[in-house]
Coordinates of C-alpha atoms and ligand atoms in Angstrom, one line a residue:
M24 CA -23.4 31.3 0.4
A25 CA -21.2 27.9 -1.7
E26 CA -22.4 24.4 -0.6
V27 CA -19.7 23.1 2.4
W28 CA -19.5 19.7 2.0
D29 CA -18.9 17.0 5.3
A30 CA -16.1 16.0 4.0
V31 CA -13.5 16.2 1.0
V32 CA -10.9 13.9 0.5
V33 CA -7.9 14.8 -1.8
G34 CA -6.0 11.8 -3.3
A35 CA -8.1 9.1 -5.4
G36 CA -5.7 6.7 -4.6
I37 CA -6.7 2.8 -2.8
E38 CA -6.0 5.1 0.7
G39 CA -8.4 8.1 0.0
S40 CA -10.8 5.9 -2.1
A41 CA -11.3 3.4 1.1
T42 CA -11.6 6.4 3.2
A43 CA -14.0 8.5 1.3
F44 CA -16.0 5.4 0.8
Q45 CA -16.0 5.0 4.8
L46 CA -16.9 9.0 4.9
A47 CA -20.4 8.3 2.6
K48 CA -21.2 5.1 4.3
N49 CA -21.6 6.6 7.4
G50 CA -23.6 9.5 6.3
C51 CA -20.8 12.1 5.4
Q52 CA -21.5 14.7 2.3
T53 CA -18.1 13.3 1.1
L54 CA -16.1 14.7 -2.1
L55 CA -13.3 12.8 -3.4
V56 CA -10.6 15.0 -5.6
E57 CA -8.1 13.5 -8.1
Q58 CA -5.5 15.5 -9.7
F59 CA -5.3 12.8 -12.5
P60 CA -8.2 11.5 -15.2
L61 CA -9.1 8.0 -13.3
P62 CA -8.2 5.6 -13.9
H63 CA -4.4 6.2 -13.9
S64 CA -0.9 5.0 -13.2
R65 CA 1.2 7.7 -12.2
G66 CA 0.8 6.9 -8.5
S67 CA 1.2 4.1 -6.0
S68 CA -2.1 2.1 -6.2
H69 CA -2.5 0.5 -9.9
G70 CA -1.6 -2.4 -11.5
A71 CA -3.3 -5.7 -11.3
S72 CA -2.2 -7.4 -8.0
R73 CA -0.4 -7.1 -4.5
I74 CA -0.1 -9.1 -2.0
I75 CA -2.6 -9.5 0.9
R76 CA -1.5 -11.6 4.4
K77 CA -1.3 -11.5 8.1
A78 CA 1.9 -12.3 8.3
Y79 CA 3.4 -9.1 9.5
V80 CA 6.6 -8.6 12.0
Q81 CA 4.6 -5.6 14.2
Q82 CA 2.0 -7.3 16.1
H83 CA -0.6 -4.0 15.2
Y84 CA -0.6 -4.9 11.6
A85 CA -1.3 -8.2 12.1
Q86 CA -4.1 -7.5 14.5
M87 CA -5.8 -5.1 11.7
M88 CA -5.3 -7.5 9.0
K89 CA -8.2 -9.7 10.8
E90 CA -10.4 -7.2 10.3
A91 CA -9.1 -6.2 7.0
Y92 CA -10.3 -9.7 5.7
P93 CA -14.2 -9.3 7.0
I94 CA -14.4 -5.9 5.0
W95 CA -12.5 -7.3 1.5
E96 CA -15.0 -10.2 1.8
Q97 CA -17.7 -7.3 2.9
V98 CA -17.0 -5.0 -0.6
Q99 CA -16.6 -8.2 -2.5
Q100 CA -20.0 -9.1 -1.8
E101 CA -21.4 -5.6 -2.2
T102 CA -20.4 -5.3 -5.7
G103 CA -19.9 -9.0 -7.1
T104 CA -16.4 -8.5 -8.0
Q105 CA -13.6 -11.6 -6.4
L106 CA -10.9 -9.7 -5.3
Y107 CA -9.1 -11.8 -3.4
M108 CA -7.3 -15.4 -4.2
K109 CA -6.6 -17.3 -1.4
T110 CA -2.8 -18.9 -2.1
G111 CA -1.1 -18.7 0.9
G112 CA 1.8 -16.8 1.5
L113 CA 5.9 -17.9 2.0
M114 CA 8.0 -16.0 4.3
V115 CA 11.5 -17.2 3.7
A116 CA 14.7 -15.9 5.9
P117 CA 17.9 -17.1 7.3
S118 CA 17.5 -19.1 10.1
S119 CA 18.6 -17.0 12.3
S120 CA 16.2 -14.2 11.3
Q121 CA 14.6 -12.0 14.2
Q122 CA 12.8 -10.7 11.4
L123 CA 10.8 -14.4 11.5
D124 CA 10.7 -15.0 14.8
Q125 CA 8.3 -11.6 15.5
T126 CA 6.3 -12.4 13.0
E127 CA 6.0 -15.9 14.6
R128 CA 5.1 -14.3 17.5
S129 CA 2.6 -11.5 15.9
L130 CA 0.8 -14.1 14.2
A131 CA -0.1 -16.2 17.0
G132 CA -0.6 -13.2 19.1
A133 CA -3.3 -11.6 16.6
G134 CA -4.4 -15.7 17.3
S135 CA -3.7 -16.2 13.4
E136 CA -2.5 -19.6 12.1
F137 CA 0.8 -20.3 10.2
E138 CA 3.1 -23.3 9.9
K139 CA 6.9 -23.4 10.1
L140 CA 8.9 -24.6 7.4
I141 CA 12.7 -26.3 8.4
S142 CA 14.7 -26.0 5.3
D143 CA 14.5 -29.6 4.7
D144 CA 10.2 -29.2 4.3
L145 CA 10.9 -25.9 1.8
K146 CA 12.9 -28.1 -0.4
L147 CA 10.3 -30.6 -0.5
R148 CA 7.3 -28.8 -0.7
F149 CA 8.6 -25.9 -3.1
P150 CA 11.4 -27.6 -5.5
N151 CA 11.2 -24.7 -7.7
L152 CA 12.6 -22.7 -5.2
S153 CA 16.6 -22.8 -4.1
F154 CA 17.7 -21.7 -1.2
P155 CA 20.4 -22.7 1.4
A156 CA 20.2 -24.9 3.9
D157 CA 20.7 -22.7 6.7
Y158 CA 17.3 -20.9 5.3
R159 CA 13.3 -21.5 7.2
A160 CA 10.4 -20.1 6.4
I161 CA 6.4 -19.3 7.8
L162 CA 3.7 -20.3 5.4
D163 CA 0.8 -17.8 6.2
P164 CA -2.3 -19.7 5.0
E165 CA -5.1 -16.6 4.6
A166 CA -1.9 -14.9 2.6
G167 CA -2.9 -14.5 -1.1
V168 CA -3.5 -12.2 -4.3
L169 CA -5.6 -8.9 -4.8
K170 CA -6.7 -7.4 -7.5
A171 CA -5.7 -4.1 -7.3
D172 CA -7.2 -2.0 -10.0
K173 CA -10.4 -3.7 -9.6
A174 CA -10.4 -3.0 -6.0
L175 CA -9.3 0.3 -6.4
R176 CA -12.6 0.6 -9.0
C177 CA -15.0 -0.9 -6.3
F178 CA -14.2 1.3 -3.6
Q179 CA -15.0 4.2 -5.5
D180 CA -18.0 2.6 -6.9
L181 CA -19.0 2.1 -3.8
F182 CA -18.5 5.5 -2.4
V183 CA -20.6 6.7 -5.5
K184 CA -23.5 4.6 -4.7
Y185 CA -23.6 6.3 -0.9
G186 CA -23.7 9.0 -2.6
G187 CA -20.6 10.5 -3.0
R188 CA -19.0 12.7 -5.7
I189 CA -15.6 11.8 -7.8
R190 CA -14.2 14.9 -9.2
D191 CA -11.0 14.0 -11.6
E192 CA -8.4 16.0 -13.5
E193 CA -8.5 18.5 -10.2
K194 CA -5.1 19.1 -9.0
V195 CA -5.5 20.9 -5.3
V196 CA -3.0 23.9 -5.3
R197 CA -3.8 25.9 -1.8
I198 CA -5.6 25.1 1.4
D199 CA -6.9 27.6 3.0
P200 CA -7.5 26.4 7.1
G201 CA -10.5 27.2 9.6
D202 CA -13.6 25.7 11.3
V203 CA -14.7 26.1 7.2
V204 CA -11.8 25.0 5.3
T205 CA -11.1 26.0 1.8
V206 CA -10.1 23.9 -0.8
H207 CA -8.3 25.6 -3.9
T208 CA -8.2 23.1 -6.9
S209 CA -7.3 23.6 -10.8
K210 CA -10.8 24.3 -11.2
S211 CA -12.4 25.1 -8.9
T212 CA -12.9 26.4 -4.8
Y213 CA -14.6 24.0 -2.4
K214 CA -15.7 24.9 1.4
T215 CA -15.3 21.5 4.1
H216 CA -16.5 20.7 7.7
R217 CA -13.2 18.3 7.3
L218 CA -10.5 17.7 4.6
L219 CA -8.6 14.5 4.2
L220 CA -5.4 14.5 2.7
L221 CA -4.1 11.3 1.0
P222 CA -2.0 12.4 -1.4
G223 CA 0.3 8.9 -1.6
P224 CA 3.8 9.9 -2.9
W225 CA 2.8 13.8 -2.9
A226 CA 2.4 14.3 0.9
G227 CA 5.2 16.3 1.2
K228 CA 4.5 19.1 -1.8
L229 CA 0.6 19.3 -0.1
L230 CA 2.2 18.8 3.9
A231 CA 4.6 21.9 3.7
P232 CA 2.4 24.7 3.0
L233 CA 0.4 23.5 6.0
G234 CA 3.4 23.6 8.2
L235 CA 4.5 20.0 8.1
Q236 CA 7.8 18.1 7.1
P237 CA 7.2 14.8 8.4
P238 CA 10.0 12.5 7.5
L239 CA 8.7 10.9 4.2
E240 CA 10.6 9.8 1.2
P241 CA 9.2 8.8 -2.6
V242 CA 11.1 6.3 -4.1
R243 CA 10.7 4.7 -7.2
I244 CA 9.8 0.7 -7.5
S245 CA 11.2 -1.4 -10.5
V246 CA 7.9 -3.7 -11.0
L247 CA 9.6 -6.6 -12.7
Y248 CA 8.1 -9.6 -14.7
W249 CA 10.2 -12.6 -15.5
R250 CA 9.3 -15.2 -18.2
E251 CA 8.8 -18.5 -16.9
K252 CA 10.9 -21.3 -18.6
Q253 CA 7.9 -24.1 -18.1
P254 CA 4.4 -22.3 -18.8
D255 CA 3.0 -22.2 -14.6
T256 CA 5.9 -23.8 -12.4
Y257 CA 4.9 -20.9 -10.2
A258 CA 1.4 -20.5 -11.4
L259 CA -1.5 -19.7 -9.2
K260 CA -3.3 -21.9 -10.6
K261 CA -0.7 -24.5 -9.5
G262 CA -1.1 -23.5 -5.9
F263 CA 1.8 -21.6 -5.8
P264 CA 2.3 -18.7 -2.8
V265 CA 3.2 -15.3 -2.9
F266 CA 6.1 -15.1 -1.4
V267 CA 8.0 -12.4 0.9
D268 CA 12.7 -13.3 1.3
H269 CA 13.1 -11.1 4.8
T270 CA 16.8 -11.1 4.4
I271 CA 16.9 -6.7 4.1
P272 CA 15.9 -5.4 1.4
H273 CA 13.1 -7.8 1.4
K274 CA 11.5 -9.3 -2.0
Y275 CA 8.5 -9.9 -3.1
G276 CA 7.0 -12.5 -5.8
L277 CA 3.3 -12.9 -6.8
P278 CA 1.8 -15.0 -9.5
S279 CA 1.1 -12.8 -12.7
L280 CA -2.2 -12.0 -13.3
E281 CA -1.7 -9.5 -15.7
Y282 CA 0.8 -11.4 -17.7
P283 CA 0.1 -15.2 -18.5
G284 CA 3.1 -17.4 -18.2
I285 CA 5.1 -14.6 -16.2
Y286 CA 6.0 -13.8 -12.5
K287 CA 6.0 -11.2 -11.0
L288 CA 9.0 -10.4 -8.7
C289 CA 10.4 -6.8 -7.1
F290 CA 12.6 -5.6 -4.7
H291 CA 11.0 -3.7 -1.9
S292 CA 13.6 -0.3 -2.4
G293 CA 14.3 2.0 -5.1
P294 CA 16.0 5.4 -5.6
V295 CA 14.2 8.6 -3.8
I296 CA 12.4 10.4 -6.2
D297 CA 10.4 13.8 -6.8
P298 CA 6.7 12.3 -7.8
D299 CA 6.3 14.9 -10.8
N300 CA 9.3 13.5 -12.8
R301 CA 9.5 9.6 -11.5
D302 CA 10.8 7.8 -14.4
G303 CA 13.8 11.0 -14.6
V304 CA 17.6 10.7 -14.3
A305 CA 17.8 9.5 -11.1
G306 CA 14.8 6.9 -10.8
S307 CA 16.4 4.9 -14.0
H308 CA 20.4 5.0 -12.5
G309 CA 18.7 3.2 -9.7
N310 CA 16.7 1.0 -11.7
Q311 CA 19.2 -0.1 -13.7
A312 CA 21.7 -1.0 -10.4
I313 CA 18.0 -2.9 -9.0
V314 CA 17.2 -5.0 -12.2
R315 CA 21.0 -6.4 -11.8
M316 CA 20.8 -7.3 -8.4
M317 CA 17.0 -9.0 -8.8
C318 CA 18.7 -10.7 -12.1
D319 CA 21.5 -12.5 -9.6
Y320 CA 18.7 -13.3 -7.5
V321 CA 16.6 -14.7 -10.0
R322 CA 19.4 -17.4 -10.7
K323 CA 20.4 -18.1 -7.3
H324 CA 16.6 -18.5 -6.2
F325 CA 14.1 -19.0 -9.0
P326 CA 15.8 -21.1 -11.2
G327 CA 12.4 -21.9 -13.1
L328 CA 12.5 -18.4 -14.6
E329 CA 14.7 -16.7 -17.2
S330 CA 17.1 -14.3 -15.6
V331 CA 16.1 -11.1 -17.3
P332 CA 13.5 -9.2 -16.7
A333 CA 10.6 -9.2 -19.5
I334 CA 8.7 -6.6 -18.6
Q335 CA 9.8 -3.5 -17.0
E336 CA 6.8 -1.0 -15.0
S337 CA 7.0 1.4 -12.5
C338 CA 5.4 2.7 -8.8
M339 CA 5.8 4.3 -6.3
Y340 CA 5.9 4.2 -2.1
T341 CA 6.3 6.7 0.1
N342 CA 8.5 5.6 3.2
T343 CA 8.6 6.9 6.9
P344 CA 12.1 6.0 8.5
D345 CA 10.2 3.0 10.8
E346 CA 7.5 2.2 7.5
D347 CA 4.7 2.5 10.0
F348 CA 2.0 4.7 7.9
I349 CA 1.2 8.3 9.9
L350 CA -2.8 8.3 10.2
D351 CA -3.6 11.8 12.4
R352 CA -4.8 15.3 12.6
H353 CA -2.7 18.3 11.9
P354 CA -1.2 19.6 15.0
Q355 CA -3.0 22.6 14.9
Y356 CA -5.8 22.6 12.5
R357 CA -7.8 19.6 14.2
N358 CA -10.5 19.5 10.9
I359 CA -7.2 18.3 8.6
I360 CA -6.9 14.8 8.8
I361 CA -3.5 13.1 7.3
G362 CA -3.0 9.7 6.0
V363 CA 0.1 9.3 4.5
G364 CA 3.7 7.1 4.9
F365 CA 2.6 3.8 3.8
S366 CA 5.7 2.8 2.7
G367 CA 5.1 -0.1 0.0
H368 CA 2.2 -2.2 2.6
G369 CA -0.6 -0.3 2.7
F370 CA -3.0 -1.8 -0.1
K371 CA -3.9 -4.7 2.1
L372 CA -4.5 -2.5 5.0
A373 CA -6.8 0.1 3.2
P374 CA -10.2 -0.8 4.2
V375 CA -8.8 -0.5 7.9
V376 CA -7.1 2.6 7.1
G377 CA -10.3 4.4 5.8
K378 CA -12.1 2.9 9.1
L379 CA -10.0 4.7 11.1
L380 CA -9.3 8.1 9.2
C381 CA -13.2 8.1 9.3
E382 CA -13.2 7.5 13.2
L383 CA -10.8 10.6 13.3
A384 CA -12.8 12.9 11.0
M385 CA -16.3 12.3 12.6
D386 CA -14.4 12.5 16.3
K387 CA -15.0 8.6 17.2
Q388 CA -12.9 6.6 19.1
P389 CA -10.8 5.2 17.1
S390 CA -11.2 1.4 17.1
Y391 CA -7.2 0.5 17.4
D392 CA -4.4 2.5 19.4
M393 CA -2.7 5.3 17.2
T394 CA 0.4 5.8 18.8
P395 CA 2.2 4.0 16.0
F396 CA 0.7 5.8 13.6
S397 CA 1.0 9.5 15.3
L398 CA 2.6 12.3 13.1
S399 CA 4.4 13.6 17.2
R400 CA 6.8 10.5 16.6
F401 CA 9.1 12.1 14.2
H402 CA 11.0 15.4 15.8
N403 CA 11.0 18.7 13.4
T404 CA 7.7 17.8 11.5
A405 CA 6.6 21.1 12.2
T406 CA 7.7 24.1 9.9
P407 CA 6.4 26.8 11.7
Q408 CA 8.5 29.6 9.3
A409 CA 6.6 28.4 6.6
K410 CA 3.4 30.4 4.9
L411 CA 0.2 29.2 5.7
Ligands
FAD9 C1 5.0 -2.0 -6.7 C2 4.5 -1.5 -5.7 C3 3.9 -3.0 -4.8 C4 3.5 -3.0 -3.7 N1 3.3 -4.3 -3.2 C5 1.9 -3.8 -2.7 C6 1.6 -5.4 -1.8 O1 1.6 -6.3 -2.1 N2 0.8 -5.7 -0.2 C7 0.3 -4.3 0.4 O2 -0.7 -4.4 0.9 N3 1.0 -3.3 -0.7 C8 2.0 -2.8 -1.8 N4 2.1 -1.6 -2.1 C9 1.5 -0.4 -1.6 C10 0.7 -0.1 -1.5 O3 0.1 -0.2 -2.7 C11 0.6 1.4 -1.3 O4 0.8 1.6 0.3 C12 -0.8 2.1 -1.2 O5 -1.4 1.9 -2.6 C13 -0.8 3.7 -1.5 O6 -2.2 4.0 -1.7 P1 -2.2 6.0 -1.7 O7 -4.0 6.0 -1.7 O8 -1.5 6.5 0.0 O9 -1.3 6.6 -2.2 P2 -1.6 6.8 -4.0 O10 -2.2 5.9 -4.9 O11 -0.4 7.0 -5.0 O12 -2.7 7.7 -4.3 C14 -2.7 9.3 -4.2 C15 -3.4 9.8 -5.0 O13 -3.7 11.3 -4.4 C16 -3.8 12.4 -5.8 N5 -3.1 13.3 -5.3 C17 -1.9 14.0 -5.2 N6 -1.7 15.1 -5.2 C18 -3.1 15.6 -5.5 C19 -3.3 16.7 -5.2 N7 -2.9 18.0 -5.4 N8 -4.2 17.2 -6.1 C20 -5.6 15.7 -6.1 N9 -4.6 14.7 -5.9 C21 -3.6 14.5 -5.4 C22 -2.6 11.1 -6.7 O14 -2.6 11.7 -8.0 C23 -2.8 10.1 -6.1 O15 -3.8 9.3 -7.1 C24 2.8 -1.9 -3.1 C25 3.2 -0.7 -3.9 C26 4.3 -0.8 -5.1 C27 4.3 0.5 -5.9

């Protein structure tokens, strides 16, 4: 009889890799299956940098970030790799912003430090930014940059170190639920007691045949890099913080690691696309409008940057309507666990996501209230007519 794995994880992005690591570390014989050759740049977890911060509007994430930092620290220690660079994080918005008010409450509720800046402080401390007099800000001192590509590699290395096995270039093409789940890939068939699905933007394609249709939208994000007029104006080594403008839709910026003298500043939204055709027509039309808008934004608020992007890349978010993740069991097949809908803010939280999904898979009491992440918060997620 074929080997039955304790767990099979589908998707070797940051969420699947962090989850696989937790399972292996907790003694589960685990297989991690990925459709593309690793590493790849076709999902959501590629690129050199991501923002890490405690400053969150939602208190549950502010709480979870308190645990994420020490796990990132453990991963750094265990792999001997620097992944986190502390820069501080500047969150700006008009003075009337309820989002900033709520972020202050979340940080205070989580017992995390922060600093409030009124308009004059903002001008004095950050003379290379230009915001109207009715703007204010919060400084999150623990915020910084995560070295994303390296972080992904570290989780995969640790997973293998704890006995896990990775199979890349194998697409999962069919899942037969049961007490023992059968997973058919483009190359093989695996049997497992638990299946964890972390397919990123491909979630809709993998979940529909299992009778689930949560409201997920894969969107294309234009990753825009802007040349500094004077090198190092917004540089990490000059202590320039990571940046979020809470005016909706959000914009965010971080000192670039990959291209010296070039700052990364992006729009937190994009056109809905098919993940297998990310850069197709729909994506490129939406991209042009976003680039134009961001050129205006740079001209107004970042006078030290040239106002035409020097480099453009692509990435994808998988958005839920409320921007909360979905971390839950399949309502019918209890040994199928789902982690999707990371809505463009899941990287920093991956260590805690991995821990929570591992707890669900191993029938342990989850460390956090799972209500915000439940599949059932959306109506009509089930498609009973779907072929199983
Ligand atoms: C431009 C950009 C900037 C961001 N900035 C931040 C930030 O500053 N801070 C932050 O916290 N977060 C940020 N995020 C969000 C964060 O990167 C994502 O939430 C996170 O990477 C999602 O990871 P994932 O593992 O769910 O998805 P993915 O990385 O897409 O991984 C899913 C994997 O599943 C595989 N897969 C899918 N279907 C199958 C199948 N059938 N068979 C086998 N394999 C399959 C895919 O190939 C893929 O590798 C950003 C995202 C983008 C795009």
